[in-house]
Amino acid sequence: MHEITLVTGLFEIINEQVAAQGIKSISRVRLKVGELAAVEPMTLAACFEVVAEGTVAQGAQLEIVEVPLTGRCRGCGESFRIVNFNFSCPACGGGDVELVGGRELYLESLEATMKSL
Ligand SMILES: [Zn+2]
């Protein structure tokens, strides 16, 4: 279970934003998570809730955008969804496939209330 490590890392980024931008409270956190990141969304959400307690992100809604594993064939240029780790191109059968999506794991956006100046 590496979700707690991910959430801790996520909070390092959030705290930087909070300090840099004078955020008062965070209402929504949107994460992009690739299929290959092997993250269990329910576990991630539960960890988030625990770590968020007592911070500006307490009660924030965690939105997880899952990114499917996608490949692009270097032979014919076809883009396709990779299922069952089958890395051969469905169009030409070639095996020279570049991974273009599915490894993402990053904070996409924050919805926050700023401190009034
Ligand atoms: Zn191909």
PDB file of N, CA, C and O in Angstrom, residues 7 21 38-39 46 56 58 60 83-84 91 94 103-104:
ATOM      1  N   VAL A   7      -0.073  10.394  -0.716  1.00  0.00           N
ATOM      2  CA  VAL A   7      -0.830  11.483  -0.098  1.00  0.00           C
ATOM      3  C   VAL A   7       0.111  12.431   0.647  1.00  0.00           C
ATOM      4  O   VAL A   7      -0.044  13.644   0.581  1.00  0.00           O
ATOM      5  N   GLN A  21       0.516  31.107  -2.046  1.00  0.00           N
ATOM      6  CA  GLN A  21      -0.631  31.853  -2.570  1.00  0.00           C
ATOM      7  C   GLN A  21      -1.584  32.357  -1.502  1.00  0.00           C
ATOM      8  O   GLN A  21      -2.608  32.956  -1.821  1.00  0.00           O
ATOM      9  N   ALA A  38      -1.068   2.197 -10.311  1.00  0.00           N
ATOM     10  CA  ALA A  38      -1.571   1.153  -9.408  1.00  0.00           C
ATOM     11  C   ALA A  38      -2.063   1.711  -8.082  1.00  0.00           C
ATOM     12  O   ALA A  38      -1.651   1.284  -7.016  1.00  0.00           O
ATOM     13  N   VAL A  39      -2.946   2.681  -8.186  1.00  0.00           N
ATOM     14  CA  VAL A  39      -3.492   3.312  -6.989  1.00  0.00           C
ATOM     15  C   VAL A  39      -4.946   2.882  -6.828  1.00  0.00           C
ATOM     16  O   VAL A  39      -5.699   2.838  -7.795  1.00  0.00           O
ATOM     17  N   ALA A  46      -9.384   7.673   1.348  1.00  0.00           N
ATOM     18  CA  ALA A  46      -9.386   7.481   2.802  1.00  0.00           C
ATOM     19  C   ALA A  46      -8.117   8.077   3.424  1.00  0.00           C
ATOM     20  O   ALA A  46      -8.191   8.753   4.456  1.00  0.00           O
ATOM     21  N   VAL A  56      -5.693  23.024   6.008  1.00  0.00           N
ATOM     22  CA  VAL A  56      -6.619  23.848   5.224  1.00  0.00           C
ATOM     23  C   VAL A  56      -7.420  23.001   4.247  1.00  0.00           C
ATOM     24  O   VAL A  56      -8.406  23.462   3.673  1.00  0.00           O
ATOM     25  N   GLN A  58      -8.920  20.221   5.091  1.00  0.00           N
ATOM     26  CA  GLN A  58      -9.898  19.400   5.802  1.00  0.00           C
ATOM     27  C   GLN A  58     -11.272  19.530   5.150  1.00  0.00           C
ATOM     28  O   GLN A  58     -11.733  20.634   4.872  1.00  0.00           O
ATOM     29  N   ALA A  60     -12.033  18.763   2.195  1.00  0.00           N
ATOM     30  CA  ALA A  60     -11.957  18.967   0.744  1.00  0.00           C
ATOM     31  C   ALA A  60     -12.359  17.693   0.020  1.00  0.00           C
ATOM     32  O   ALA A  60     -12.145  16.582   0.505  1.00  0.00           O
ATOM     33  N   VAL A  83      -4.705  -3.047 -23.272  1.00  0.00           N
ATOM     34  CA  VAL A  83      -5.486  -3.890 -22.376  1.00  0.00           C
ATOM     35  C   VAL A  83      -4.680  -5.152 -22.070  1.00  0.00           C
ATOM     36  O   VAL A  83      -4.038  -5.717 -22.958  1.00  0.00           O
ATOM     37  N   ASN A  84      -4.695  -5.547 -20.818  1.00  0.00           N
ATOM     38  CA  ASN A  84      -3.975  -6.757 -20.378  1.00  0.00           C
ATOM     39  C   ASN A  84      -2.487  -6.715 -20.737  1.00  0.00           C
ATOM     40  O   ASN A  84      -1.896  -7.757 -21.054  1.00  0.00           O
ATOM     41  N   ALA A  91      -3.451  -2.179 -35.191  1.00  0.00           N
ATOM     42  CA  ALA A  91      -3.597  -1.814 -36.601  1.00  0.00           C
ATOM     43  C   ALA A  91      -2.612  -2.587 -37.492  1.00  0.00           C
ATOM     44  O   ALA A  91      -2.996  -3.139 -38.521  1.00  0.00           O
ATOM     45  N   GLY A  94       2.565  -4.399 -35.090  1.00  0.00           N
ATOM     46  CA  GLY A  94       3.933  -4.072 -34.697  1.00  0.00           C
ATOM     47  C   GLY A  94       4.101  -4.035 -33.178  1.00  0.00           C
ATOM     48  O   GLY A  94       3.139  -3.823 -32.445  1.00  0.00           O
ATOM     49  N   ARG A 103       0.897   6.582 -16.882  1.00  0.00           N
ATOM     50  CA  ARG A 103       1.885   6.630 -15.806  1.00  0.00           C
ATOM     51  C   ARG A 103       1.733   7.881 -14.951  1.00  0.00           C
ATOM     52  O   ARG A 103       2.480   8.084 -14.010  1.00  0.00           O
ATOM     53  N   GLU A 104       0.760   8.719 -15.310  1.00  0.00           N
ATOM     54  CA  GLU A 104       0.591   9.997 -14.624  1.00  0.00           C
ATOM     55  C   GLU A 104       0.268   9.821 -13.149  1.00  0.00           C
ATOM     56  O   GLU A 104      -0.423   8.898 -12.758  1.00  0.00           O
TER      57      GLU A 104
END
